Short mmCIF file of C-alpha atoms in Angstrom, two decimals:
data_model
loop_
_atom_site.label_atom_id
_atom_site.label_comp_id
_atom_site.label_asym_id
_atom_site.label_seq_id
_atom_site.Cartn_x
_atom_site.Cartn_y
_atom_site.Cartn_z
CA MET A 1 95.40 103.37 98.63
CA ASN A 2 92.04 101.79 99.43
CA THR A 3 90.13 98.66 98.37
CA PHE A 4 86.61 99.54 97.07
CA ASP A 5 83.39 97.49 97.00
CA ILE A 6 80.34 99.28 95.52
CA PRO A 7 81.40 102.31 93.43
CA GLU A 8 79.73 105.69 93.24
CA ARG A 9 78.16 106.11 89.78
CA ILE A 10 79.13 109.34 88.08
CA ASP A 11 78.71 111.13 84.69
CA SER A 12 81.27 112.52 82.26
CA ALA A 13 81.57 115.89 83.87
CA ALA A 14 82.23 114.33 87.31
CA PHE A 15 84.77 111.93 85.66
CA ALA A 16 86.62 114.90 84.19
CA ALA A 17 86.73 116.93 87.42
CA GLU A 18 87.85 114.04 89.36
CA ILE A 19 90.71 112.88 87.23
CA LEU A 20 92.10 116.39 86.87
CA LEU A 21 92.51 116.64 90.63
CA HIS A 22 95.30 114.13 90.54
CA ASP A 23 98.79 113.49 89.26
CA GLU A 24 101.01 110.35 88.74
CA ILE A 25 98.04 108.55 87.22
CA LEU A 26 98.18 104.93 86.22
CA ILE A 27 95.74 103.87 83.46
CA LEU A 28 94.86 100.20 83.41
CA THR A 29 93.51 98.52 80.38
CA HIS A 30 92.18 94.92 80.16
CA SER A 31 94.27 91.87 79.48
CA HIS A 32 94.22 90.39 75.99
CA PRO A 33 93.96 94.09 74.66
CA ASP A 34 91.75 94.99 71.77
CA GLY A 35 91.68 98.16 69.77
CA ASP A 36 89.07 99.83 72.13
CA THR A 37 90.88 99.38 75.47
CA ALA A 38 94.29 100.23 73.95
CA GLY A 39 93.17 103.27 71.85
CA THR A 40 91.19 104.61 74.86
CA GLY A 41 94.01 104.16 77.27
CA ILE A 42 96.50 105.82 74.94
CA ALA A 43 94.02 108.75 74.30
CA LEU A 44 93.46 109.39 77.93
CA TYR A 45 97.31 109.16 78.55
CA ASN A 46 97.85 111.82 75.84
CA ALA A 47 95.11 114.02 77.22
CA LEU A 48 96.58 113.87 80.73
CA LEU A 49 99.97 114.77 79.47
CA ALA A 50 98.45 117.74 77.56
CA ALA A 51 96.85 118.76 80.84
CA GLY A 52 100.24 118.84 82.57
CA LYS A 53 99.81 115.54 84.45
CA LYS A 54 102.22 112.58 84.71
CA ALA A 55 100.59 109.33 83.60
CA ALA A 56 101.36 105.82 82.34
CA VAL A 57 99.34 103.04 80.65
CA ALA A 58 99.69 99.46 81.75
CA CYS A 59 98.49 96.13 80.48
CA THR A 60 99.15 92.50 81.37
CA ASP A 61 99.75 91.66 77.75
CA GLU A 62 101.51 93.14 74.70
CA LEU A 63 99.38 94.59 71.90
CA PRO A 64 98.81 91.88 69.15
CA VAL A 65 100.77 92.33 66.01
CA HIS A 66 97.98 93.77 64.03
CA LEU A 67 97.36 96.50 66.61
CA SER A 68 100.95 97.44 67.23
CA PHE A 69 100.44 100.66 65.10
CA LEU A 70 98.60 102.06 68.06
CA TYR A 71 101.82 102.62 69.91
CA SER A 72 102.69 105.31 67.44
CA PHE A 73 99.79 107.37 68.59
CA ALA A 74 101.17 107.88 72.16
CA ASN A 75 102.86 111.22 72.84
CA GLY A 76 105.12 109.83 75.53
CA LYS A 77 107.06 106.67 76.44
CA ASP A 78 105.33 105.46 79.49
CA LEU A 79 103.41 102.56 77.87
CA PHE A 80 103.82 99.27 79.75
CA PHE A 81 102.05 96.63 77.60
CA GLY A 82 103.22 93.14 78.68
CA LYS A 83 106.09 94.50 80.88
CA SER A 84 106.67 95.73 84.36
CA PHE A 85 106.97 99.35 85.14
CA GLU A 86 108.47 98.75 88.59
CA GLY A 87 111.04 101.39 89.39
CA GLU A 88 109.96 103.52 86.35
CA PHE A 89 106.61 104.84 87.51
CA CYS A 90 105.08 105.20 90.96
CA PRO A 91 101.39 105.77 90.66
CA SER A 92 99.43 107.60 93.29
CA TYR A 93 95.97 107.32 91.53
CA ILE A 94 94.52 104.35 89.53
CA VAL A 95 92.14 104.62 86.69
CA SER A 96 90.83 101.85 84.41
CA VAL A 97 89.32 101.98 80.94
CA ASP A 98 87.08 99.50 79.24
CA VAL A 99 87.41 96.96 82.14
CA ALA A 100 84.23 95.27 83.27
CA SER A 101 85.58 93.07 85.97
CA ALA A 102 88.72 92.77 88.15
CA MET A 103 89.61 89.38 86.52
CA LEU A 104 90.04 91.19 83.14
CA ILE A 105 92.98 93.22 84.50
CA GLY A 106 95.23 90.07 84.73
CA SER A 107 97.30 88.64 87.62
CA SER A 108 100.44 90.55 86.99
CA LEU A 109 98.67 93.85 87.70
CA SER A 110 96.25 92.51 90.41
CA GLU A 111 97.78 94.72 93.22
CA TYR A 112 96.63 97.78 91.25
CA ALA A 113 93.34 96.21 90.11
CA ASN A 114 92.25 96.06 93.83
CA ASN A 115 92.85 99.79 94.28
CA ILE A 116 91.12 101.42 91.28
CA SER A 117 89.85 104.90 92.29
CA LEU A 118 88.15 105.78 88.94
CA ALA A 119 86.83 103.72 86.07
CA LEU A 120 85.36 104.38 82.67
CA ASP A 121 83.46 101.81 80.79
CA HIS A 122 80.57 101.10 78.39
CA HIS A 123 79.66 97.43 79.17
CA ASP A 124 76.12 96.66 80.27
CA VAL A 125 77.39 94.56 83.20
CA ASN A 126 80.14 96.00 85.26
CA THR A 127 81.33 94.30 88.51
CA LEU A 128 84.66 96.16 88.87
CA PRO A 129 85.34 97.25 92.50
CA CYS A 130 86.35 100.81 92.39
CA GLY A 131 85.78 104.26 94.02
CA LYS A 132 83.85 106.02 91.22
CA LEU A 133 82.40 104.47 88.00
CA PHE A 134 81.46 106.25 84.81
CA VAL A 135 79.57 103.83 82.51
CA GLU A 136 77.73 104.67 79.28
CA GLU A 137 75.90 101.54 78.22
CA ILE A 138 74.61 103.27 75.11
CA ALA A 139 78.00 103.91 73.79
CA SER A 140 79.53 101.91 71.02
CA SER A 141 82.89 101.78 72.78
CA ALA A 142 85.05 103.02 75.57
CA GLY A 143 86.57 105.29 72.98
CA GLU A 144 83.33 107.03 72.27
CA THR A 145 82.74 107.46 75.97
CA MET A 146 86.26 108.82 76.47
CA TYR A 147 85.91 111.32 73.66
CA PHE A 148 83.06 113.08 75.41
CA ALA A 149 84.85 112.82 78.76
CA ILE A 150 87.90 114.54 77.33
CA LEU A 151 85.65 117.31 75.94
CA GLU A 152 84.62 117.85 79.58
CA MET A 153 88.29 117.80 80.63
CA GLU A 154 88.91 120.62 78.07
CA LYS A 155 86.14 122.74 79.51
CA ILE A 156 87.55 122.44 83.01
CA SER A 157 91.22 122.84 82.15
CA GLY A 158 90.76 125.50 79.45
CA LYS A 159 93.34 123.54 77.43
CA LYS A 160 93.12 121.82 74.04
CA LEU A 161 93.66 118.14 74.89
CA ILE A 162 92.82 116.28 71.60
CA ASP A 163 95.68 116.60 69.06
CA LYS A 164 96.07 114.52 65.90
CA ASN A 165 97.52 111.51 67.80
CA THR A 166 94.83 111.48 70.40
CA ALA A 167 92.09 111.80 67.68
CA CYS A 168 93.71 108.77 65.87
CA ALA A 169 93.74 106.72 69.12
CA LEU A 170 90.13 107.52 69.75
CA PHE A 171 89.00 106.90 66.27
CA ALA A 172 90.76 103.46 66.24
CA ALA A 173 89.00 102.57 69.59
CA VAL A 174 85.56 103.50 68.21
CA ALA A 175 86.05 101.88 64.92
CA SER A 176 87.41 98.74 66.51
CA ASP A 177 84.44 98.03 68.85
CA SER A 178 81.79 99.17 66.44
CA GLY A 179 83.09 96.78 63.74
CA ASN A 180 84.01 99.73 61.54
CA PHE A 181 80.51 101.21 62.23
CA LYS A 182 78.57 98.16 61.04
CA PHE A 183 77.59 96.68 64.45
CA SER A 184 74.16 97.42 66.04
CA ASN A 185 75.88 99.39 68.79
CA THR A 186 76.57 102.24 66.27
CA ARG A 187 74.39 105.15 66.87
CA GLY A 188 74.06 108.67 65.54
CA ARG A 189 76.22 109.92 68.34
CA THR A 190 78.87 107.42 67.45
CA MET A 191 79.00 108.72 63.87
CA ASN A 192 79.06 112.33 65.10
CA ALA A 193 82.01 111.57 67.41
CA ALA A 194 83.85 109.77 64.43
CA GLY A 195 83.25 112.76 62.19
CA ALA A 196 84.52 115.19 64.85
CA LEU A 197 87.61 113.03 65.30
CA ILE A 198 88.39 113.04 61.55
CA GLU A 199 88.12 116.81 61.53
CA LEU A 200 90.67 116.78 64.44
CA GLY A 201 93.05 114.86 62.28
CA ALA A 202 92.23 111.10 62.55
CA ASP A 203 93.23 109.31 59.34
CA ASN A 204 90.09 107.29 59.04
CA ALA A 205 91.00 105.42 55.86
CA GLU A 206 94.48 104.34 57.10
CA ILE A 207 93.30 103.34 60.51
CA SER A 208 90.44 101.30 59.17
CA ARG A 209 92.68 99.65 56.66
CA LYS A 210 95.14 98.61 59.41
CA LEU A 211 92.35 97.39 61.66
CA PHE A 212 90.25 95.48 59.12
CA ASP A 213 91.91 95.03 55.81
CA ILE A 214 95.41 93.71 56.63
CA LYS A 215 96.14 90.15 57.74
CA SER A 216 99.51 88.52 58.40
CA PHE A 217 100.24 85.23 56.69
CA GLY A 218 100.11 83.71 60.22
CA THR A 219 96.59 84.92 60.54
CA PHE A 220 95.60 83.19 57.27
CA LYS A 221 97.10 79.97 58.55
CA ALA A 222 95.35 80.38 61.90
CA GLU A 223 92.03 80.88 60.24
CA ALA A 224 92.66 77.82 58.09
CA ARG A 225 93.28 75.68 61.24
CA CYS A 226 90.21 77.22 62.92
CA THR A 227 88.03 76.28 59.93
CA GLN A 228 89.36 72.60 59.93
CA ASN A 229 88.82 72.25 63.73
CA VAL A 230 85.29 73.73 63.96
CA GLN A 231 82.44 71.69 65.35
CA PHE A 232 78.78 72.49 65.33
CA PHE A 233 76.04 71.96 67.99
CA GLU A 234 72.32 72.50 68.38
CA GLY A 235 71.58 72.13 64.75
CA GLY A 236 74.39 74.38 63.63
CA LYS A 237 73.46 77.34 65.96
CA ILE A 238 76.67 76.94 67.89
CA ALA A 239 80.16 76.89 66.39
CA VAL A 240 83.14 76.03 68.54
CA SER A 241 86.70 75.78 67.45
CA PHE A 242 90.34 76.10 68.69
CA VAL A 243 93.93 75.95 67.43
CA SER A 244 96.19 73.83 69.65
CA ARG A 245 99.62 75.02 70.82
CA ARG A 246 101.10 72.20 68.75
CA GLU A 247 99.36 73.56 65.66
CA LEU A 248 100.70 77.05 66.52
CA PHE A 249 104.20 75.74 66.81
CA GLU A 250 104.15 73.56 63.70
CA ASN A 251 102.74 76.42 61.54
CA GLY A 252 104.71 79.20 62.99
CA ILE A 253 101.64 81.01 64.18
CA ASP A 254 101.87 83.66 66.95
CA GLU A 255 99.05 83.48 69.53
CA THR A 256 98.11 87.04 68.72
CA GLU A 257 97.27 86.02 65.20
CA LEU A 258 94.28 84.00 66.46
CA ASP A 259 92.23 87.14 67.13
CA THR A 260 90.16 87.04 63.98
CA CYS A 261 89.13 83.39 64.37
CA VAL A 262 86.00 84.05 66.40
CA GLN A 263 84.63 86.53 63.82
CA LEU A 264 85.31 84.00 61.03
CA LEU A 265 83.07 81.48 62.98
CA ARG A 266 80.40 84.10 63.42
CA MET A 267 80.11 84.55 59.63
CA ILE A 268 79.07 80.97 59.04
CA GLU A 269 75.53 80.85 57.87
CA GLY A 270 73.03 79.52 60.57
CA VAL A 271 75.45 80.17 63.47
CA GLU A 272 73.95 82.25 66.32
CA VAL A 273 76.86 81.85 68.77
CA ALA A 274 80.51 81.45 67.86
CA VAL A 275 83.21 80.28 70.31
CA PHE A 276 86.93 80.30 69.81
CA ALA A 277 89.15 78.70 72.52
CA LYS A 278 92.82 79.54 73.33
CA GLU A 279 94.76 77.19 75.50
CA LYS A 280 96.10 79.07 78.47
CA THR A 281 97.53 76.25 80.60
CA GLY A 282 99.97 77.69 83.03
CA ASP A 283 103.30 76.47 84.43
CA ASP A 284 101.39 74.85 87.26
CA GLY A 285 99.83 72.44 84.78
CA VAL A 286 96.33 73.48 85.45
CA GLU A 287 94.43 73.26 82.19
CA LYS A 288 92.37 76.33 81.16
CA TYR A 289 91.10 78.05 78.06
CA ARG A 290 90.43 81.68 77.22
CA LEU A 291 87.16 81.78 75.33
CA SER A 292 86.06 84.51 72.88
CA MET A 293 82.37 84.51 72.18
CA ARG A 294 80.22 86.32 69.64
CA SER A 295 76.45 86.22 68.85
CA ASN A 296 74.57 87.32 65.82
CA GLU A 297 71.05 88.22 66.87
CA TYR A 298 69.58 87.38 70.20
CA VAL A 299 71.81 85.56 72.55
CA ASP A 300 73.42 87.65 75.38
CA VAL A 301 76.96 86.23 75.41
CA ALA A 302 77.93 88.72 78.18
CA ASN A 303 75.53 87.16 80.46
CA ILE A 304 76.88 83.68 79.61
CA CYS A 305 80.46 84.77 80.26
CA ALA A 306 79.58 86.50 83.43
CA ALA A 307 78.62 83.12 84.88
CA PHE A 308 82.30 82.15 84.35
CA ASP A 309 83.74 85.35 85.81
CA GLY A 310 84.09 87.01 82.37
CA GLY A 311 82.18 89.71 80.75
CA GLY A 312 81.82 91.98 77.70
CA HIS A 313 78.97 93.09 75.48
CA LYS A 314 75.74 91.46 74.65
CA LYS A 315 77.06 90.23 71.28
CA ALA A 316 80.88 89.96 72.09
CA ALA A 317 82.33 88.70 75.33
CA GLY A 318 85.01 86.50 76.83
CA CYS A 319 85.93 84.34 79.87
CA THR A 320 88.39 81.80 81.12
CA VAL A 321 87.14 78.28 81.90
CA PHE A 322 89.21 75.64 83.65
CA GLY A 323 89.46 72.01 82.47
CA SER A 324 90.48 70.05 79.28
CA PHE A 325 89.19 71.32 76.01
CA LEU A 326 86.53 68.66 75.96
CA GLN A 327 85.34 69.60 79.44
CA VAL A 328 85.40 73.30 78.54
CA ARG A 329 83.47 72.68 75.39
CA GLU A 330 80.85 70.69 77.18
CA LYS A 331 80.30 73.35 79.87
CA ILE A 332 80.16 76.21 77.48
CA VAL A 333 77.89 74.45 74.92
CA GLU A 334 75.43 73.57 77.64
CA ALA A 335 75.42 77.19 78.89
CA ILE A 336 74.80 78.55 75.36
CA ALA A 337 72.11 75.91 74.60
CA ASN A 338 70.13 76.94 77.64
CA LYS A 339 69.89 80.46 76.08
CA LEU A 340 68.91 79.43 72.58
#
């Protein structure tokens, strides 16, 4: 394997041609997986299996509880979310999906993150070192980009690569990152892709219900704590909150049930930027927080997160910042205030 610096930029046809040249393909998704990276990774996995390839999907973290239904869309068993695949799969070719920077892969997969040959993404800013990079900044999601890439794979292979499960995984990816088609990244092409996936068997009603209409009791408790802990800055334009590990333990809340908190903050009238902090202090005692950030209109939170070695979209991004919560909050509020 090789370590790459500046990638060669390619299009969907070149992506399809390149990936079909290889076998024993490892698909990397980003840590703290969302519906887009997981759905896209599973869809590509299914397509490669249908093309006669051996493949696996890996992620540093398990899928959060509300996304665990995505596992059912995989046509094989080589899914390694939050667990090692050592001894079970020996990849000869590394591909990433929906990954904007090497840090987003996670430490447990770092040896593979440094040897990515092919990457597919849709973020405006991508700093991932890899061999070849296919980015569609106009796409709502990696799932939308992957749909059209798999169509190119079908042309080359002469095989049908999108079955019902793959259509479901892709629809979940697109719906997830487009906010169920209500975010500004939703375009006509997005809706055309979603319609085609429904025709291919995606159960849009059930997938949307599971993504957006179901909350665990732990999520309700997490949102209550988030609401109690929120603080406002810059005349109410910035909302910052957290739920401590002590509060998680005392209320029986799983960390994965915190994922809706940042959207809750974004809905508050007058808020332009919402920030939710998860404590990620390690066994070494070094304090750090994983920040999820959302904006409503004009602030580019991807640009802010990039300054902290994170990334994402203009209106939805994340990063990890070291320090106590008060130190982290001071740093991030200052960074956001400079962009207001």
